[in-house]
Amino acid sequence: DKSETEEVRQLYQLLARPEGRHTRFAQFNLGASYAEGVGVAQNDAQAMRWYRLSGTARAQFNIGLRYMDGTGVSRDEAEAMRWYFLAAEQGDADAQFSI
């Protein structure tokens, strides 16, 4: 979809700017775009890369989910729990529920 591709292009432009308050959220959105294949080809490695760079609670929760389910990574419950704890410490309710 052209509008999805335009949104991804805008996210990359946002990331090209000096560090700002929206950078972490742009990184998260790129991770989500790659995870779901929205505006870009679905790519688990790129999803993980952008989620890790983001560092938001939601990104950490999504990394935990990927480890719990084995999506794009080897299934690892201990690693999933580590990421859930990181997200929970930042207040992510789903992560708090998951632990």
mmCIF file of N, CA and C in Angstrom:
data_model
loop_
_atom_site.group_PDB
_atom_site.id
_atom_site.type_symbol
_atom_site.label_atom_id
_atom_site.label_comp_id
_atom_site.label_asym_id
_atom_site.label_seq_id
_atom_site.Cartn_x
_atom_site.Cartn_y
_atom_site.Cartn_z
ATOM 1 N N ASP A 1 0.840 -1.180 0.000
ATOM 2 C CA ASP A 1 0.000 0.000 0.000
ATOM 3 C C ASP A 1 0.881 1.239 0.000
ATOM 4 N N LYS A 2 0.572 2.183 -0.869
ATOM 5 C CA LYS A 2 1.404 3.368 -1.023
ATOM 6 C C LYS A 2 1.462 4.193 0.256
ATOM 7 N N SER A 3 0.349 4.332 0.973
ATOM 8 C CA SER A 3 0.345 5.142 2.192
ATOM 9 C C SER A 3 1.218 4.497 3.272
ATOM 10 N N GLU A 4 1.231 3.167 3.349
ATOM 11 C CA GLU A 4 2.090 2.487 4.322
ATOM 12 C C GLU A 4 3.561 2.694 3.976
ATOM 13 N N THR A 5 3.890 2.620 2.693
ATOM 14 C CA THR A 5 5.264 2.842 2.263
ATOM 15 C C THR A 5 5.688 4.275 2.570
ATOM 16 N N GLU A 6 4.811 5.225 2.370
ATOM 17 C CA GLU A 6 5.097 6.624 2.674
ATOM 18 C C GLU A 6 5.330 6.798 4.176
ATOM 19 N N GLU A 7 4.540 6.124 4.990
ATOM 20 C CA GLU A 7 4.713 6.209 6.442
ATOM 21 C C GLU A 7 6.085 5.681 6.858
ATOM 22 N N VAL A 8 6.502 4.571 6.284
ATOM 23 C CA VAL A 8 7.821 4.017 6.597
ATOM 24 C C VAL A 8 8.912 4.984 6.141
ATOM 25 N N ARG A 9 8.752 5.582 4.971
ATOM 26 C CA ARG A 9 9.731 6.561 4.480
ATOM 27 C C ARG A 9 9.836 7.727 5.461
ATOM 28 N N GLN A 10 8.713 8.185 5.972
ATOM 29 C CA GLN A 10 8.714 9.284 6.934
ATOM 30 C C GLN A 10 9.390 8.877 8.238
ATOM 31 N N LEU A 11 9.214 7.643 8.643
ATOM 32 C CA LEU A 11 9.891 7.168 9.858
ATOM 33 C C LEU A 11 11.404 7.185 9.675
ATOM 34 N N TYR A 12 11.876 6.743 8.501
ATOM 35 C CA TYR A 12 13.308 6.787 8.238
ATOM 36 C C TYR A 12 13.828 8.227 8.225
ATOM 37 N N GLN A 13 13.043 9.156 7.685
ATOM 38 C CA GLN A 13 13.449 10.561 7.692
ATOM 39 C C GLN A 13 13.545 11.084 9.114
ATOM 40 N N LEU A 14 12.614 10.711 9.945
ATOM 41 C CA LEU A 14 12.635 11.129 11.341
ATOM 42 C C LEU A 14 13.894 10.615 12.033
ATOM 43 N N LEU A 15 14.275 9.393 11.718
ATOM 44 C CA LEU A 15 15.465 8.812 12.340
ATOM 45 C C LEU A 15 16.757 9.449 11.842
ATOM 46 N N ALA A 16 16.711 10.047 10.660
ATOM 47 C CA ALA A 16 17.911 10.695 10.117
ATOM 48 C C ALA A 16 18.215 12.010 10.820
ATOM 49 N N ARG A 17 17.244 12.539 11.542
ATOM 50 C CA ARG A 17 17.448 13.792 12.274
ATOM 51 C C ARG A 17 18.240 13.531 13.552
ATOM 52 N N PRO A 18 18.801 14.593 14.120
ATOM 53 C CA PRO A 18 19.468 14.416 15.411
ATOM 54 C C PRO A 18 18.496 13.843 16.442
ATOM 55 N N GLU A 19 19.045 13.190 17.428
ATOM 56 C CA GLU A 19 18.226 12.565 18.486
ATOM 57 C C GLU A 19 17.151 13.527 18.969
ATOM 58 N N GLY A 20 15.960 13.072 18.975
ATOM 59 C CA GLY A 20 14.846 13.887 19.427
ATOM 60 C C GLY A 20 13.874 13.036 20.213
ATOM 61 N N ARG A 21 12.841 13.662 20.688
ATOM 62 C CA ARG A 21 11.918 12.946 21.554
ATOM 63 C C ARG A 21 11.123 11.873 20.823
ATOM 64 N N HIS A 22 11.066 11.933 19.504
ATOM 65 C CA HIS A 22 10.283 10.958 18.751
ATOM 66 C C HIS A 22 11.112 9.788 18.227
ATOM 67 N N THR A 23 12.405 9.851 18.370
ATOM 68 C CA THR A 23 13.271 8.840 17.780
ATOM 69 C C THR A 23 12.934 7.432 18.266
ATOM 70 N N ARG A 24 12.787 7.255 19.565
ATOM 71 C CA ARG A 24 12.500 5.922 20.102
ATOM 72 C C ARG A 24 11.192 5.362 19.566
ATOM 73 N N PHE A 25 10.207 6.232 19.376
ATOM 74 C CA PHE A 25 8.913 5.783 18.877
ATOM 75 C C PHE A 25 8.979 5.472 17.387
ATOM 76 N N ALA A 26 9.782 6.230 16.643
ATOM 77 C CA ALA A 26 9.990 5.917 15.227
ATOM 78 C C ALA A 26 10.681 4.567 15.100
ATOM 79 N N GLN A 27 11.674 4.319 15.953
ATOM 80 C CA GLN A 27 12.358 3.027 15.928
ATOM 81 C C GLN A 27 11.376 1.900 16.256
ATOM 82 N N PHE A 28 10.540 2.112 17.263
ATOM 83 C CA PHE A 28 9.537 1.100 17.601
ATOM 84 C C PHE A 28 8.614 0.846 16.408
ATOM 85 N N ASN A 29 8.138 1.917 15.785
ATOM 86 C CA ASN A 29 7.216 1.762 14.652
ATOM 87 C C ASN A 29 7.866 1.058 13.475
ATOM 88 N N LEU A 30 9.150 1.313 13.255
ATOM 89 C CA LEU A 30 9.843 0.572 12.203
ATOM 90 C C LEU A 30 9.930 -0.913 12.566
ATOM 91 N N GLY A 31 10.214 -1.195 13.822
ATOM 92 C CA GLY A 31 10.232 -2.597 14.256
ATOM 93 C C GLY A 31 8.895 -3.260 14.011
ATOM 94 N N ALA A 32 7.820 -2.571 14.363
ATOM 95 C CA ALA A 32 6.478 -3.114 14.153
ATOM 96 C C ALA A 32 6.184 -3.283 12.661
ATOM 97 N N SER A 33 6.634 -2.331 11.851
ATOM 98 C CA SER A 33 6.424 -2.431 10.404
ATOM 99 C C SER A 33 7.113 -3.671 9.840
ATOM 100 N N TYR A 34 8.357 -3.897 10.255
ATOM 101 C CA TYR A 34 9.070 -5.079 9.785
ATOM 102 C C TYR A 34 8.471 -6.361 10.353
ATOM 103 N N ALA A 35 8.013 -6.321 11.579
ATOM 104 C CA ALA A 35 7.421 -7.514 12.198
ATOM 105 C C ALA A 35 6.161 -7.945 11.445
ATOM 106 N N GLU A 36 5.375 -6.971 11.022
ATOM 107 C CA GLU A 36 4.090 -7.268 10.376
ATOM 108 C C GLU A 36 4.145 -7.189 8.854
ATOM 109 N N GLY A 37 5.257 -6.677 8.297
ATOM 110 C CA GLY A 37 5.332 -6.521 6.852
ATOM 111 C C GLY A 37 4.434 -5.404 6.342
ATOM 112 N N VAL A 38 4.349 -4.323 7.106
ATOM 113 C CA VAL A 38 3.506 -3.182 6.735
ATOM 114 C C VAL A 38 4.385 -2.096 6.122
ATOM 115 N N GLY A 39 4.234 -1.871 4.824
ATOM 116 C CA GLY A 39 5.010 -0.848 4.131
ATOM 117 C C GLY A 39 6.403 -1.299 3.740
ATOM 118 N N VAL A 40 6.829 -2.423 4.256
ATOM 119 C CA VAL A 40 8.129 -3.024 3.943
ATOM 120 C C VAL A 40 7.931 -4.541 3.903
ATOM 121 N N ALA A 41 8.900 -5.233 3.341
ATOM 122 C CA ALA A 41 8.840 -6.699 3.368
ATOM 123 C C ALA A 41 9.003 -7.163 4.811
ATOM 124 N N GLN A 42 8.218 -8.136 5.218
ATOM 125 C CA GLN A 42 8.320 -8.680 6.574
ATOM 126 C C GLN A 42 9.738 -9.212 6.779
ATOM 127 N N ASN A 43 10.351 -8.835 7.913
ATOM 128 C CA ASN A 43 11.734 -9.228 8.172
ATOM 129 C C ASN A 43 11.938 -9.286 9.681
ATOM 130 N N ASP A 44 12.024 -10.501 10.223
ATOM 131 C CA ASP A 44 12.159 -10.679 11.671
ATOM 132 C C ASP A 44 13.445 -10.074 12.223
ATOM 133 N N ALA A 45 14.543 -10.207 11.489
ATOM 134 C CA ALA A 45 15.820 -9.671 11.971
ATOM 135 C C ALA A 45 15.755 -8.147 12.078
ATOM 136 N N GLN A 46 15.160 -7.500 11.082
ATOM 137 C CA GLN A 46 15.025 -6.041 11.126
ATOM 138 C C GLN A 46 14.053 -5.616 12.232
ATOM 139 N N ALA A 47 13.003 -6.387 12.432
ATOM 140 C CA ALA A 47 12.069 -6.083 13.517
ATOM 141 C C ALA A 47 12.811 -6.085 14.850
ATOM 142 N N MET A 48 13.597 -7.121 15.098
ATOM 143 C CA MET A 48 14.344 -7.211 16.358
ATOM 144 C C MET A 48 15.351 -6.070 16.466
ATOM 145 N N ARG A 49 16.012 -5.749 15.375
ATOM 146 C CA ARG A 49 17.011 -4.665 15.387
ATOM 147 C C ARG A 49 16.366 -3.360 15.838
ATOM 148 N N TRP A 50 15.235 -3.001 15.233
ATOM 149 C CA TRP A 50 14.604 -1.731 15.551
ATOM 150 C C TRP A 50 13.960 -1.750 16.931
ATOM 151 N N TYR A 51 13.402 -2.879 17.335
ATOM 152 C CA TYR A 51 12.855 -2.976 18.692
ATOM 153 C C TYR A 51 13.964 -2.770 19.725
ATOM 154 N N ARG A 52 15.115 -3.402 19.511
ATOM 155 C CA ARG A 52 16.225 -3.257 20.459
ATOM 156 C C ARG A 52 16.711 -1.812 20.518
ATOM 157 N N LEU A 53 16.818 -1.173 19.376
ATOM 158 C CA LEU A 53 17.259 0.222 19.351
ATOM 159 C C LEU A 53 16.262 1.138 20.050
ATOM 160 N N SER A 54 14.998 0.828 19.943
ATOM 161 C CA SER A 54 13.959 1.664 20.523
ATOM 162 C C SER A 54 14.068 1.733 22.042
ATOM 163 N N GLY A 55 14.137 0.592 22.668
ATOM 164 C CA GLY A 55 14.232 0.569 24.124
ATOM 165 C C GLY A 55 12.957 0.955 24.850
ATOM 166 N N THR A 56 11.860 1.166 24.112
ATOM 167 C CA THR A 56 10.600 1.485 24.779
ATOM 168 C C THR A 56 10.072 0.237 25.474
ATOM 169 N N ALA A 57 9.220 0.449 26.445
ATOM 170 C CA ALA A 57 8.627 -0.680 27.165
ATOM 171 C C ALA A 57 7.894 -1.601 26.198
ATOM 172 N N ARG A 58 7.180 -1.024 25.250
ATOM 173 C CA ARG A 58 6.413 -1.856 24.318
ATOM 174 C C ARG A 58 7.343 -2.660 23.418
ATOM 175 N N ALA A 59 8.446 -2.061 23.000
ATOM 176 C CA ALA A 59 9.418 -2.790 22.185
ATOM 177 C C ALA A 59 10.005 -3.952 22.986
ATOM 178 N N GLN A 60 10.331 -3.699 24.241
ATOM 179 C CA GLN A 60 10.873 -4.762 25.088
ATOM 180 C C GLN A 60 9.856 -5.884 25.271
ATOM 181 N N PHE A 61 8.587 -5.529 25.443
ATOM 182 C CA PHE A 61 7.552 -6.534 25.551
ATOM 183 C C PHE A 61 7.464 -7.354 24.263
ATOM 184 N N ASN A 62 7.511 -6.672 23.110
ATOM 185 C CA ASN A 62 7.441 -7.384 21.831
ATOM 186 C C ASN A 62 8.625 -8.317 21.638
ATOM 187 N N ILE A 63 9.804 -7.916 22.094
ATOM 188 C CA ILE A 63 10.964 -8.807 22.027
ATOM 189 C C ILE A 63 10.702 -10.036 22.896
ATOM 190 N N GLY A 64 10.160 -9.804 24.092
ATOM 191 C CA GLY A 64 9.810 -10.928 24.957
ATOM 192 C C GLY A 64 8.838 -11.877 24.297
ATOM 193 N N LEU A 65 7.826 -11.332 23.647
ATOM 194 C CA LEU A 65 6.859 -12.171 22.930
ATOM 195 C C LEU A 65 7.536 -13.021 21.864
ATOM 196 N N ARG A 66 8.462 -12.414 21.141
ATOM 197 C CA ARG A 66 9.146 -13.142 20.072
ATOM 198 C C ARG A 66 9.974 -14.296 20.643
ATOM 199 N N TYR A 67 10.622 -14.068 21.774
ATOM 200 C CA TYR A 67 11.365 -15.160 22.405
ATOM 201 C C TYR A 67 10.420 -16.222 22.961
ATOM 202 N N MET A 68 9.302 -15.799 23.511
ATOM 203 C CA MET A 68 8.351 -16.762 24.075
ATOM 204 C C MET A 68 7.761 -17.647 22.979
ATOM 205 N N ASP A 69 7.462 -17.050 21.826
ATOM 206 C CA ASP A 69 6.845 -17.785 20.721
ATOM 207 C C ASP A 69 7.844 -18.392 19.745
ATOM 208 N N GLY A 70 9.101 -17.940 19.815
ATOM 209 C CA GLY A 70 10.089 -18.405 18.846
ATOM 210 C C GLY A 70 9.888 -17.777 17.478
ATOM 211 N N THR A 71 9.430 -16.542 17.440
ATOM 212 C CA THR A 71 9.196 -15.839 16.183
ATOM 213 C C THR A 71 10.460 -15.111 15.751
ATOM 214 N N GLY A 72 11.138 -15.660 14.752
ATOM 215 C CA GLY A 72 12.355 -15.048 14.231
ATOM 216 C C GLY A 72 13.585 -15.276 15.090
ATOM 217 N N VAL A 73 13.410 -15.928 16.222
ATOM 218 C CA VAL A 73 14.509 -16.268 17.134
ATOM 219 C C VAL A 73 14.230 -17.667 17.687
ATOM 220 N N SER A 74 15.239 -18.261 18.283
ATOM 221 C CA SER A 74 15.013 -19.541 18.946
ATOM 222 C C SER A 74 14.146 -19.312 20.174
ATOM 223 N N ARG A 75 13.184 -20.194 20.374
ATOM 224 C CA ARG A 75 12.300 -20.062 21.546
ATOM 225 C C ARG A 75 13.150 -20.172 22.810
ATOM 226 N N ASP A 76 12.983 -19.202 23.710
ATOM 227 C CA ASP A 76 13.786 -19.157 24.932
ATOM 228 C C ASP A 76 12.963 -18.463 26.016
ATOM 229 N N GLU A 77 12.333 -19.258 26.876
ATOM 230 C CA GLU A 77 11.460 -18.692 27.910
ATOM 231 C C GLU A 77 12.223 -17.804 28.884
ATOM 232 N N ALA A 78 13.445 -18.180 29.234
ATOM 233 C CA ALA A 78 14.223 -17.363 30.170
ATOM 234 C C ALA A 78 14.527 -15.995 29.567
ATOM 235 N N GLU A 79 14.876 -15.973 28.299
ATOM 236 C CA GLU A 79 15.155 -14.695 27.623
ATOM 237 C C GLU A 79 13.864 -13.882 27.489
ATOM 238 N N ALA A 80 12.766 -14.555 27.217
ATOM 239 C CA ALA A 80 11.477 -13.863 27.147
ATOM 240 C C ALA A 80 11.163 -13.193 28.479
ATOM 241 N N MET A 81 11.365 -13.913 29.568
ATOM 242 C CA MET A 81 11.084 -13.355 30.882
ATOM 243 C C MET A 81 11.987 -12.171 31.194
ATOM 244 N N ARG A 82 13.239 -12.238 30.771
ATOM 245 C CA ARG A 82 14.161 -11.116 30.978
ATOM 246 C C ARG A 82 13.612 -9.853 30.313
ATOM 247 N N TRP A 83 13.133 -9.993 29.081
ATOM 248 C CA TRP A 83 12.586 -8.843 28.359
ATOM 249 C C TRP A 83 11.261 -8.397 28.964
ATOM 250 N N TYR A 84 10.446 -9.338 29.409
ATOM 251 C CA TYR A 84 9.198 -8.967 30.085
ATOM 252 C C TYR A 84 9.488 -8.137 31.338
ATOM 253 N N PHE A 85 10.504 -8.555 32.107
ATOM 254 C CA PHE A 85 10.850 -7.806 33.317
ATOM 255 C C PHE A 85 11.307 -6.389 32.979
ATOM 256 N N LEU A 86 12.113 -6.258 31.935
ATOM 257 C CA LEU A 86 12.560 -4.921 31.528
ATOM 258 C C LEU A 86 11.361 -4.038 31.170
ATOM 259 N N ALA A 87 10.436 -4.602 30.415
ATOM 260 C CA ALA A 87 9.254 -3.847 30.018
ATOM 261 C C ALA A 87 8.366 -3.539 31.221
ATOM 262 N N ALA A 88 8.222 -4.521 32.111
ATOM 263 C CA ALA A 88 7.379 -4.333 33.298
ATOM 264 C C ALA A 88 7.925 -3.219 34.187
ATOM 265 N N GLU A 89 9.255 -3.144 34.295
ATOM 266 C CA GLU A 89 9.868 -2.093 35.104
ATOM 267 C C GLU A 89 9.551 -0.706 34.558
ATOM 268 N N GLN A 90 9.275 -0.623 33.259
ATOM 269 C CA GLN A 90 8.919 0.651 32.637
ATOM 270 C C GLN A 90 7.407 0.873 32.630
ATOM 271 N N GLY A 91 6.667 -0.055 33.224
ATOM 272 C CA GLY A 91 5.234 0.132 33.370
ATOM 273 C C GLY A 91 4.356 -0.516 32.332
ATOM 274 N N ASP A 92 4.903 -1.373 31.472
ATOM 275 C CA ASP A 92 4.073 -2.028 30.468
ATOM 276 C C ASP A 92 3.154 -3.055 31.144
ATOM 277 N N ALA A 93 1.843 -2.818 31.064
ATOM 278 C CA ALA A 93 0.871 -3.669 31.762
ATOM 279 C C ALA A 93 0.854 -5.101 31.215
ATOM 280 N N ASP A 94 1.001 -5.254 29.910
ATOM 281 C CA ASP A 94 1.012 -6.609 29.348
ATOM 282 C C ASP A 94 2.222 -7.399 29.850
ATOM 283 N N ALA A 95 3.356 -6.731 29.961
ATOM 284 C CA ALA A 95 4.554 -7.391 30.483
ATOM 285 C C ALA A 95 4.348 -7.754 31.956
ATOM 286 N N GLN A 96 3.764 -6.854 32.708
ATOM 287 C CA GLN A 96 3.498 -7.127 34.116
ATOM 288 C C GLN A 96 2.569 -8.338 34.252
ATOM 289 N N PHE A 97 1.581 -8.436 33.406
ATOM 290 C CA PHE A 97 0.663 -9.573 33.418
ATOM 291 C C PHE A 97 1.387 -10.860 33.016
ATOM 292 N N SER A 98 2.324 -10.750 32.083
ATOM 293 C CA SER A 98 3.007 -11.931 31.544
ATOM 294 C C SER A 98 3.986 -12.562 32.530
ATOM 295 N N ILE A 99 4.438 -11.773 33.507
ATOM 296 C CA ILE A 99 5.360 -12.349 34.470
ATOM 297 C C ILE A 99 4.586 -12.800 35.702
#
